[in-house]
């Protein structure tokens, strides 16, 4: 009997160790806490395996800590969370590409609203194995916005993936406003030129075979020019750099002198610092 109990205890211990080993570090998290007339708590986070989790309850009964470092340790050991989604490999790769370029802010939140509660969102970097929370945004009773495009993209991701976590994003004075859309013509700079007589060439890039220049039809040319005039750059998508599969559109004068160019990859605008999302009007040709 004693041997049986000892074996069961050993199995339980091994099971606990296995579960602990399977826990994946936090990449990104957002937390809302009501204070003053309640202590409602809502937490959404994404781990390194791309799993999204939700935790709700009362901060006091859950013993939720205030310090971000302690919060990460709490989430690593918490068992009462709800699984919400799993990111694809590509989506997780894009998400991770945005985290490490985000710089630690030099300033912090300031007082803003009254009795809204406070939402804080963080990206988590790991330096020598230790987590370093980087503030992306704060809304409600306190306000802060990290205006780096990478940080704004991560903050937007948290809002889209965790609508259950209360935030006041987009409410001026108490919530981050996010990336301000920019006309593609301005974002690409050279697109503000008079392009009525420009020659457009499309260059397809292949990671193995190289570059393939192609002329475009008049209809394709008009579409490209119309897109350049009407599309809006709406925010950072990722920091991924590809070696092929892109289309480069080169704008030249009648003598073949290049004026400027832009590059697209699967509907995203390719730039020196990564890729950006585009919004093209439905009435574009």
Short mmCIF file of N, CA, C and O in Angstrom, two decimals, residues 21-149:
data_model
loop_
_atom_site.label_atom_id
_atom_site.label_comp_id
_atom_site.label_asym_id
_atom_site.label_seq_id
_atom_site.Cartn_x
_atom_site.Cartn_y
_atom_site.Cartn_z
N UNK A 21 6.55 22.72 -17.30
CA UNK A 21 7.47 22.85 -18.42
C UNK A 21 6.75 23.26 -19.69
O UNK A 21 7.33 23.90 -20.56
N UNK A 22 5.47 22.86 -19.82
CA UNK A 22 4.70 23.18 -21.02
C UNK A 22 4.23 24.63 -21.05
O UNK A 22 3.82 25.13 -22.08
N UNK A 23 4.28 25.31 -19.92
CA UNK A 23 3.85 26.70 -19.89
C UNK A 23 4.76 27.55 -20.77
O UNK A 23 5.98 27.43 -20.70
N UNK A 24 4.13 28.38 -21.58
CA UNK A 24 4.90 29.17 -22.54
C UNK A 24 4.95 30.63 -22.08
O UNK A 24 3.95 31.18 -21.61
N UNK A 25 6.11 31.27 -22.18
CA UNK A 25 6.24 32.66 -21.72
C UNK A 25 5.29 33.61 -22.45
O UNK A 25 4.92 33.38 -23.60
N UNK A 26 4.93 34.68 -21.77
CA UNK A 26 4.01 35.69 -22.30
C UNK A 26 4.75 36.59 -23.30
O UNK A 26 5.84 37.08 -23.01
N UNK A 27 4.14 36.82 -24.45
CA UNK A 27 4.68 37.74 -25.45
C UNK A 27 4.04 39.12 -25.37
O UNK A 27 4.69 40.13 -25.61
N UNK A 28 2.76 39.13 -25.06
CA UNK A 28 1.96 40.34 -25.19
C UNK A 28 0.79 40.22 -24.23
O UNK A 28 0.19 39.15 -24.13
N UNK A 29 0.47 41.30 -23.49
CA UNK A 29 -0.73 41.20 -22.65
C UNK A 29 -1.36 42.56 -22.42
O UNK A 29 -0.73 43.61 -22.52
N UNK A 30 -2.65 42.51 -22.12
CA UNK A 30 -3.44 43.70 -21.84
C UNK A 30 -4.28 43.43 -20.59
O UNK A 30 -4.83 42.33 -20.44
N UNK A 31 -4.35 44.41 -19.69
CA UNK A 31 -5.07 44.22 -18.45
C UNK A 31 -5.89 45.46 -18.12
O UNK A 31 -5.41 46.59 -18.22
N UNK A 32 -7.15 45.21 -17.74
CA UNK A 32 -8.03 46.29 -17.27
C UNK A 32 -8.40 46.01 -15.83
O UNK A 32 -8.75 44.88 -15.47
N UNK A 33 -8.33 47.05 -14.99
CA UNK A 33 -8.73 46.91 -13.60
C UNK A 33 -9.54 48.12 -13.17
O UNK A 33 -9.14 49.26 -13.38
N UNK A 34 -10.68 47.83 -12.61
CA UNK A 34 -11.51 48.89 -12.04
C UNK A 34 -11.06 49.14 -10.62
O UNK A 34 -10.73 48.20 -9.89
N UNK A 35 -11.01 50.40 -10.23
CA UNK A 35 -10.60 50.73 -8.87
C UNK A 35 -11.54 51.81 -8.32
O UNK A 35 -12.14 52.56 -9.07
N UNK A 36 -11.64 51.88 -7.04
CA UNK A 36 -12.49 52.90 -6.42
C UNK A 36 -13.84 52.33 -6.03
O UNK A 36 -14.13 52.15 -4.85
N UNK A 37 -14.68 52.01 -7.02
CA UNK A 37 -16.00 51.47 -6.69
C UNK A 37 -16.14 50.00 -7.12
O UNK A 37 -17.22 49.47 -7.28
N UNK A 38 -15.00 49.34 -7.27
CA UNK A 38 -14.98 47.91 -7.60
C UNK A 38 -13.56 47.50 -7.93
O UNK A 38 -12.66 48.34 -7.99
N UNK A 39 -13.34 46.21 -8.12
CA UNK A 39 -12.00 45.77 -8.49
C UNK A 39 -12.06 44.70 -9.58
O UNK A 39 -11.33 43.72 -9.57
N UNK A 40 -12.97 44.94 -10.54
CA UNK A 40 -13.12 44.03 -11.67
C UNK A 40 -11.81 43.94 -12.44
O UNK A 40 -11.15 44.94 -12.71
N UNK A 41 -11.45 42.71 -12.83
CA UNK A 41 -10.18 42.47 -13.53
C UNK A 41 -10.44 41.70 -14.82
O UNK A 41 -11.20 40.73 -14.84
N UNK A 42 -9.79 42.16 -15.91
CA UNK A 42 -9.86 41.47 -17.20
C UNK A 42 -8.45 41.45 -17.77
O UNK A 42 -7.81 42.50 -17.89
N UNK A 43 -7.97 40.27 -18.14
CA UNK A 43 -6.62 40.14 -18.68
C UNK A 43 -6.66 39.28 -19.93
O UNK A 43 -7.25 38.19 -19.93
N UNK A 44 -6.04 39.77 -21.00
CA UNK A 44 -5.87 38.96 -22.21
C UNK A 44 -4.39 38.91 -22.53
O UNK A 44 -3.70 39.92 -22.43
N UNK A 45 -3.89 37.72 -22.88
CA UNK A 45 -2.47 37.65 -23.23
C UNK A 45 -2.20 36.57 -24.27
O UNK A 45 -2.98 35.64 -24.47
N UNK A 46 -1.08 36.75 -24.97
CA UNK A 46 -0.62 35.82 -25.99
C UNK A 46 0.71 35.24 -25.54
O UNK A 46 1.60 35.99 -25.13
N UNK A 47 0.84 33.90 -25.61
CA UNK A 47 2.10 33.29 -25.22
C UNK A 47 2.98 33.01 -26.43
O UNK A 47 2.58 33.25 -27.58
N UNK A 48 4.18 32.50 -26.19
CA UNK A 48 5.15 32.30 -27.26
C UNK A 48 4.75 31.20 -28.24
O UNK A 48 5.34 31.09 -29.32
N UNK A 49 3.75 30.41 -27.89
CA UNK A 49 3.25 29.39 -28.82
C UNK A 49 2.11 29.92 -29.68
O UNK A 49 1.58 29.19 -30.52
N UNK A 50 1.74 31.19 -29.46
CA UNK A 50 0.67 31.79 -30.24
C UNK A 50 -0.71 31.56 -29.68
O UNK A 50 -1.71 31.86 -30.35
N UNK A 51 -0.80 31.06 -28.45
CA UNK A 51 -2.10 30.86 -27.81
C UNK A 51 -2.57 32.14 -27.15
O UNK A 51 -1.79 32.82 -26.48
N UNK A 52 -3.84 32.46 -27.34
CA UNK A 52 -4.44 33.61 -26.69
C UNK A 52 -5.30 33.16 -25.52
O UNK A 52 -6.09 32.21 -25.64
N UNK A 53 -5.14 33.82 -24.38
CA UNK A 53 -5.83 33.43 -23.14
C UNK A 53 -6.57 34.61 -22.53
O UNK A 53 -6.14 35.76 -22.67
N UNK A 54 -7.65 34.32 -21.84
CA UNK A 54 -8.45 35.36 -21.17
C UNK A 54 -8.65 34.97 -19.71
O UNK A 54 -8.99 33.82 -19.40
N UNK A 55 -8.46 35.94 -18.83
CA UNK A 55 -8.69 35.75 -17.40
C UNK A 55 -9.58 36.88 -16.91
O UNK A 55 -9.30 38.06 -17.17
N UNK A 56 -10.66 36.55 -16.22
CA UNK A 56 -11.55 37.57 -15.66
C UNK A 56 -11.87 37.21 -14.21
O UNK A 56 -11.83 36.04 -13.81
N UNK A 57 -12.20 38.22 -13.43
CA UNK A 57 -12.56 38.01 -12.03
C UNK A 57 -12.39 39.29 -11.25
O UNK A 57 -12.47 40.39 -11.81
N UNK A 58 -12.16 39.16 -9.97
CA UNK A 58 -11.92 40.31 -9.11
C UNK A 58 -10.44 40.31 -8.71
O UNK A 58 -9.89 39.28 -8.33
N UNK A 59 -9.83 41.47 -8.80
CA UNK A 59 -8.40 41.58 -8.51
C UNK A 59 -8.08 41.13 -7.09
O UNK A 59 -7.06 40.46 -6.86
N UNK A 60 -8.96 41.45 -6.14
CA UNK A 60 -8.68 41.11 -4.74
C UNK A 60 -8.75 39.61 -4.51
O UNK A 60 -7.86 39.03 -3.86
N UNK A 61 -9.76 38.95 -5.04
CA UNK A 61 -9.89 37.51 -4.82
C UNK A 61 -8.82 36.72 -5.57
O UNK A 61 -8.42 35.64 -5.13
N UNK A 62 -8.34 37.27 -6.69
CA UNK A 62 -7.29 36.60 -7.44
C UNK A 62 -5.89 36.97 -6.96
O UNK A 62 -4.91 36.38 -7.40
N UNK A 63 -5.82 37.95 -6.06
CA UNK A 63 -4.52 38.47 -5.56
C UNK A 63 -3.66 38.97 -6.71
O UNK A 63 -2.47 38.67 -6.82
N UNK A 64 -4.28 39.75 -7.59
CA UNK A 64 -3.58 40.28 -8.76
C UNK A 64 -2.56 41.33 -8.33
O UNK A 64 -2.89 42.30 -7.66
N UNK A 65 -1.29 41.17 -8.71
CA UNK A 65 -0.25 42.13 -8.28
C UNK A 65 -0.27 43.40 -9.14
O UNK A 65 -0.81 43.42 -10.24
N UNK A 66 0.37 44.45 -8.65
CA UNK A 66 0.44 45.73 -9.36
C UNK A 66 1.64 45.81 -10.29
O UNK A 66 1.58 46.41 -11.35
N UNK A 67 2.75 45.24 -9.88
CA UNK A 67 3.98 45.35 -10.65
C UNK A 67 3.92 44.48 -11.90
O UNK A 67 3.55 43.29 -11.83
N UNK A 68 4.28 45.03 -13.10
CA UNK A 68 4.21 44.24 -14.33
C UNK A 68 5.04 42.95 -14.28
O UNK A 68 4.62 41.92 -14.79
N UNK A 69 6.21 43.00 -13.66
CA UNK A 69 7.02 41.81 -13.53
C UNK A 69 6.32 40.73 -12.71
O UNK A 69 6.34 39.54 -13.06
N UNK A 70 5.68 41.15 -11.62
CA UNK A 70 4.92 40.21 -10.79
C UNK A 70 3.69 39.71 -11.55
O UNK A 70 3.29 38.55 -11.39
N UNK A 71 3.10 40.56 -12.36
CA UNK A 71 1.96 40.14 -13.15
C UNK A 71 2.33 39.02 -14.12
O UNK A 71 1.57 38.07 -14.32
N UNK A 72 3.51 39.12 -14.72
CA UNK A 72 3.97 38.07 -15.64
C UNK A 72 4.17 36.75 -14.89
O UNK A 72 3.83 35.68 -15.40
N UNK A 73 4.71 36.81 -13.69
CA UNK A 73 4.88 35.59 -12.90
C UNK A 73 3.52 35.02 -12.51
O UNK A 73 3.34 33.79 -12.48
N UNK A 74 2.56 35.89 -12.23
CA UNK A 74 1.21 35.45 -11.89
C UNK A 74 0.60 34.70 -13.08
O UNK A 74 0.04 33.61 -12.93
N UNK A 75 0.71 35.27 -14.28
CA UNK A 75 0.13 34.65 -15.47
C UNK A 75 0.79 33.32 -15.79
O UNK A 75 0.15 32.39 -16.29
N UNK A 76 2.09 33.21 -15.50
CA UNK A 76 2.82 31.97 -15.77
C UNK A 76 2.34 30.82 -14.89
O UNK A 76 2.46 29.66 -15.28
N UNK A 77 1.79 31.14 -13.72
CA UNK A 77 1.38 30.10 -12.79
C UNK A 77 -0.14 29.94 -12.69
O UNK A 77 -0.62 29.00 -12.07
N UNK A 78 -0.88 30.86 -13.32
CA UNK A 78 -2.34 30.83 -13.20
C UNK A 78 -2.92 29.67 -14.02
O UNK A 78 -2.51 29.42 -15.14
N UNK A 79 -3.92 28.98 -13.45
CA UNK A 79 -4.56 27.86 -14.13
C UNK A 79 -6.02 28.13 -14.50
O UNK A 79 -6.65 27.31 -15.16
N UNK A 80 -6.56 29.26 -14.08
CA UNK A 80 -8.00 29.50 -14.25
C UNK A 80 -8.32 30.39 -15.44
O UNK A 80 -9.27 31.15 -15.44
N UNK A 81 -7.50 30.32 -16.50
CA UNK A 81 -7.72 31.16 -17.67
C UNK A 81 -8.43 30.38 -18.76
O UNK A 81 -8.45 29.15 -18.77
N UNK A 82 -9.00 31.11 -19.69
CA UNK A 82 -9.77 30.51 -20.78
C UNK A 82 -9.02 30.67 -22.10
O UNK A 82 -8.59 31.77 -22.45
N UNK A 83 -8.87 29.57 -22.82
CA UNK A 83 -8.19 29.62 -24.12
C UNK A 83 -9.13 30.24 -25.15
O UNK A 83 -10.26 29.81 -25.31
N UNK A 84 -8.64 31.24 -25.90
CA UNK A 84 -9.48 31.95 -26.86
C UNK A 84 -9.11 31.70 -28.32
O UNK A 84 -9.96 31.68 -29.19
N UNK A 85 -7.83 31.56 -28.62
CA UNK A 85 -7.42 31.36 -30.01
C UNK A 85 -5.99 30.85 -30.07
O UNK A 85 -5.25 30.89 -29.08
N UNK A 86 -5.60 30.35 -31.25
CA UNK A 86 -4.22 29.99 -31.53
C UNK A 86 -3.84 30.62 -32.86
O UNK A 86 -4.51 30.41 -33.88
N UNK A 87 -2.78 31.39 -32.89
CA UNK A 87 -2.33 32.05 -34.10
C UNK A 87 -1.65 31.06 -35.03
O UNK A 87 -1.04 30.09 -34.60
N UNK A 88 -1.77 31.31 -36.33
CA UNK A 88 -1.04 30.51 -37.30
C UNK A 88 0.45 30.80 -37.17
O UNK A 88 0.85 31.81 -36.56
N UNK A 89 1.26 29.95 -37.75
CA UNK A 89 2.72 30.15 -37.69
C UNK A 89 3.11 31.50 -38.29
O UNK A 89 3.92 32.24 -37.71
N UNK A 90 2.51 31.84 -39.44
CA UNK A 90 2.84 33.10 -40.11
C UNK A 90 2.41 34.31 -39.28
O UNK A 90 3.15 35.30 -39.19
N UNK A 91 1.20 34.23 -38.69
CA UNK A 91 0.72 35.36 -37.89
C UNK A 91 1.57 35.54 -36.63
O UNK A 91 1.84 36.67 -36.22
N UNK A 92 1.98 34.44 -36.04
CA UNK A 92 2.84 34.52 -34.85
C UNK A 92 4.20 35.11 -35.22
O UNK A 92 4.74 35.95 -34.49
N UNK A 93 4.74 34.70 -36.35
CA UNK A 93 6.02 35.22 -36.82
C UNK A 93 5.94 36.73 -37.04
O UNK A 93 6.84 37.49 -36.64
N UNK A 94 4.85 37.19 -37.66
CA UNK A 94 4.65 38.63 -37.88
C UNK A 94 4.54 39.38 -36.57
O UNK A 94 5.11 40.47 -36.40
N UNK A 95 3.80 38.79 -35.62
CA UNK A 95 3.63 39.42 -34.31
C UNK A 95 4.97 39.55 -33.59
O UNK A 95 5.31 40.62 -33.07
N UNK A 96 5.74 38.47 -33.58
CA UNK A 96 7.03 38.50 -32.89
C UNK A 96 7.98 39.51 -33.53
O UNK A 96 8.80 40.11 -32.83
N UNK A 97 7.85 39.70 -34.85
CA UNK A 97 8.76 40.64 -35.53
C UNK A 97 8.57 42.08 -35.07
O UNK A 97 9.45 42.91 -35.23
N UNK A 98 7.41 42.37 -34.48
CA UNK A 98 7.11 43.74 -34.04
C UNK A 98 7.59 44.04 -32.62
O UNK A 98 7.72 45.19 -32.24
N UNK A 99 7.86 42.99 -31.84
CA UNK A 99 8.07 43.19 -30.41
C UNK A 99 9.45 43.76 -30.08
O UNK A 99 9.57 44.77 -29.37
N UNK A 100 10.52 43.16 -30.58
CA UNK A 100 11.85 43.58 -30.15
C UNK A 100 12.26 44.97 -30.63
O UNK A 100 13.05 45.64 -29.95
N UNK A 101 11.76 45.47 -31.78
CA UNK A 101 12.13 46.83 -32.16
C UNK A 101 11.50 47.92 -31.28
O UNK A 101 11.93 49.07 -31.33
N UNK A 102 10.45 47.58 -30.51
CA UNK A 102 9.78 48.59 -29.69
C UNK A 102 10.71 49.04 -28.57
O UNK A 102 11.19 48.22 -27.78
N UNK A 103 10.95 50.33 -28.50
CA UNK A 103 11.86 50.86 -27.49
C UNK A 103 11.11 51.12 -26.18
O UNK A 103 9.92 51.45 -26.17
N UNK A 104 11.82 50.97 -25.09
CA UNK A 104 11.24 51.25 -23.77
C UNK A 104 10.99 52.75 -23.68
O UNK A 104 11.89 53.56 -23.93
N UNK A 105 9.76 53.17 -23.35
CA UNK A 105 9.44 54.60 -23.33
C UNK A 105 10.18 55.35 -22.23
O UNK A 105 10.48 54.80 -21.17
N UNK A 106 10.47 56.62 -22.53
CA UNK A 106 11.17 57.46 -21.54
C UNK A 106 10.18 58.11 -20.58
O UNK A 106 10.56 58.54 -19.49
N UNK A 107 8.92 58.21 -20.98
CA UNK A 107 7.89 58.78 -20.11
C UNK A 107 6.85 57.71 -19.81
O UNK A 107 6.88 56.62 -20.38
N UNK A 108 5.95 58.04 -18.89
CA UNK A 108 4.92 57.08 -18.50
C UNK A 108 3.54 57.70 -18.48
O UNK A 108 3.34 58.84 -18.92
N UNK A 109 2.55 56.97 -17.99
CA UNK A 109 1.17 57.44 -17.98
C UNK A 109 0.98 58.68 -17.10
O UNK A 109 1.72 58.92 -16.15
N UNK A 110 -0.03 59.46 -17.48
CA UNK A 110 -0.43 60.64 -16.69
C UNK A 110 -1.89 60.49 -16.31
O UNK A 110 -2.63 59.70 -16.91
N UNK A 111 -2.33 61.22 -15.31
CA UNK A 111 -3.73 61.18 -14.90
C UNK A 111 -4.62 61.66 -16.04
O UNK A 111 -4.30 62.61 -16.75
N UNK A 112 -5.76 60.99 -16.20
CA UNK A 112 -6.65 61.33 -17.32
C UNK A 112 -8.10 61.33 -16.87
O UNK A 112 -8.60 62.35 -16.38
N UNK A 113 -8.80 60.21 -16.98
CA UNK A 113 -10.23 60.16 -16.65
C UNK A 113 -10.48 60.01 -15.16
O UNK A 113 -9.57 60.03 -14.34
N UNK A 114 -11.75 59.83 -14.84
CA UNK A 114 -12.16 59.66 -13.45
C UNK A 114 -13.17 58.53 -13.36
O UNK A 114 -14.21 58.54 -14.03
N UNK A 115 -12.85 57.51 -12.57
CA UNK A 115 -13.70 56.35 -12.35
C UNK A 115 -13.98 55.54 -13.62
O UNK A 115 -15.02 54.89 -13.74
N UNK A 116 -13.04 55.57 -14.57
CA UNK A 116 -13.15 54.72 -15.75
C UNK A 116 -12.52 53.35 -15.50
O UNK A 116 -12.83 52.39 -16.19
N UNK A 117 -11.61 53.28 -14.53
CA UNK A 117 -10.75 52.12 -14.44
C UNK A 117 -9.56 52.35 -15.36
O UNK A 117 -9.54 53.31 -16.14
N UNK A 118 -8.57 51.50 -15.28
CA UNK A 118 -7.35 51.70 -16.08
C UNK A 118 -6.99 50.44 -16.85
O UNK A 118 -7.02 49.34 -16.30
N UNK A 119 -6.66 50.64 -18.12
CA UNK A 119 -6.18 49.55 -18.98
C UNK A 119 -4.72 49.81 -19.32
O UNK A 119 -4.36 50.93 -19.71
N UNK A 120 -3.88 48.80 -19.15
CA UNK A 120 -2.47 48.85 -19.54
C UNK A 120 -2.17 47.71 -20.49
O UNK A 120 -2.63 46.58 -20.27
N UNK A 121 -1.39 47.98 -21.52
CA UNK A 121 -1.02 46.95 -22.48
C UNK A 121 0.50 46.93 -22.64
O UNK A 121 1.13 47.98 -22.74
N UNK A 122 1.06 45.72 -22.70
CA UNK A 122 2.51 45.55 -22.73
C UNK A 122 2.94 44.55 -23.80
O UNK A 122 2.25 43.55 -24.05
N UNK A 123 4.10 44.82 -24.40
CA UNK A 123 4.85 43.80 -25.12
C UNK A 123 5.91 43.30 -24.15
O UNK A 123 6.35 44.03 -23.26
N UNK A 124 6.33 42.06 -24.30
CA UNK A 124 7.31 41.50 -23.37
C UNK A 124 8.52 41.00 -24.14
O UNK A 124 8.42 40.11 -24.99
N UNK A 125 9.67 41.62 -23.86
CA UNK A 125 10.93 41.17 -24.44
C UNK A 125 11.66 40.31 -23.40
O UNK A 125 11.43 40.47 -22.20
N UNK A 126 12.52 39.43 -23.88
CA UNK A 126 13.30 38.59 -22.96
C UNK A 126 14.78 38.86 -23.20
O UNK A 126 15.30 38.66 -24.29
N UNK A 127 15.42 39.36 -22.16
CA UNK A 127 16.84 39.70 -22.22
C UNK A 127 17.58 38.85 -21.20
O UNK A 127 17.32 38.94 -20.00
N UNK A 128 18.46 37.98 -21.71
CA UNK A 128 19.18 37.02 -20.86
C UNK A 128 18.20 36.16 -20.06
O UNK A 128 18.45 35.82 -18.89
N UNK A 129 17.08 35.84 -20.71
CA UNK A 129 16.09 34.97 -20.07
C UNK A 129 15.13 35.68 -19.15
O UNK A 129 14.17 35.06 -18.66
N UNK A 130 15.35 36.96 -18.89
CA UNK A 130 14.48 37.71 -17.98
C UNK A 130 13.48 38.56 -18.77
O UNK A 130 13.85 39.20 -19.75
N UNK A 131 12.20 38.57 -18.35
CA UNK A 131 11.19 39.35 -19.07
C UNK A 131 11.34 40.84 -18.83
O UNK A 131 11.62 41.28 -17.71
N UNK A 132 11.17 41.62 -19.90
CA UNK A 132 11.21 43.08 -19.81
C UNK A 132 9.90 43.60 -20.41
O UNK A 132 9.75 43.65 -21.63
N UNK A 133 8.91 43.98 -19.57
CA UNK A 133 7.66 44.51 -20.10
C UNK A 133 7.87 45.91 -20.69
O UNK A 133 8.51 46.76 -20.07
N UNK A 134 7.33 46.14 -21.88
CA UNK A 134 7.44 47.43 -22.54
C UNK A 134 6.03 47.98 -22.73
O UNK A 134 5.20 47.36 -23.41
N UNK A 135 5.75 49.13 -22.14
CA UNK A 135 4.41 49.69 -22.18
C UNK A 135 4.05 50.16 -23.59
O UNK A 135 4.77 50.93 -24.22
N UNK A 136 2.89 49.70 -24.08
CA UNK A 136 2.39 50.07 -25.40
C UNK A 136 1.33 51.17 -25.32
O UNK A 136 1.25 52.02 -26.20
N UNK A 137 0.53 51.12 -24.28
CA UNK A 137 -0.53 52.12 -24.15
C UNK A 137 -1.29 51.95 -22.85
O UNK A 137 -1.34 50.86 -22.27
N UNK A 138 -1.87 53.05 -22.39
CA UNK A 138 -2.69 53.08 -21.17
C UNK A 138 -3.91 53.92 -21.44
O UNK A 138 -3.82 54.96 -22.09
N UNK A 139 -5.07 53.47 -20.96
CA UNK A 139 -6.29 54.26 -21.17
C UNK A 139 -7.15 54.24 -19.92
O UNK A 139 -7.02 53.37 -19.06
N UNK A 140 -8.05 55.22 -19.83
CA UNK A 140 -8.97 55.31 -18.70
C UNK A 140 -8.55 56.37 -17.71
O UNK A 140 -8.34 57.53 -18.06
N UNK A 141 -8.42 55.97 -16.46
CA UNK A 141 -8.03 56.92 -15.42
C UNK A 141 -6.61 57.42 -15.59
O UNK A 141 -6.24 58.47 -15.06
N UNK A 142 -5.82 56.67 -16.33
CA UNK A 142 -4.47 57.08 -16.68
C UNK A 142 -4.33 57.00 -18.20
O UNK A 142 -5.04 56.23 -18.86
N UNK A 143 -3.41 57.78 -18.76
CA UNK A 143 -3.28 57.81 -20.23
C UNK A 143 -1.82 57.79 -20.65
O UNK A 143 -0.98 58.48 -20.08
N UNK A 144 -1.54 56.97 -21.66
CA UNK A 144 -0.22 56.97 -22.29
C UNK A 144 -0.35 56.32 -23.67
O UNK A 144 -1.10 55.36 -23.84
N UNK A 145 0.38 56.86 -24.65
CA UNK A 145 0.43 56.23 -25.96
C UNK A 145 1.87 56.16 -26.44
O UNK A 145 2.55 57.16 -26.55
N UNK A 146 2.32 54.95 -26.71
CA UNK A 146 3.62 54.73 -27.34
C UNK A 146 3.39 54.93 -28.84
O UNK A 146 2.69 54.15 -29.48
N UNK A 147 3.96 55.98 -29.41
CA UNK A 147 3.65 56.36 -30.79
C UNK A 147 4.54 55.69 -31.84
O UNK A 147 4.43 56.00 -33.02
N UNK A 148 5.41 54.78 -31.42
CA UNK A 148 6.18 54.03 -32.41
C UNK A 148 5.22 53.16 -33.23
O UNK A 148 4.32 52.52 -32.67
N UNK A 149 5.37 53.11 -34.56
CA UNK A 149 4.45 52.32 -35.39
C UNK A 149 4.35 50.86 -34.95
O UNK A 149 3.27 50.26 -34.99
#
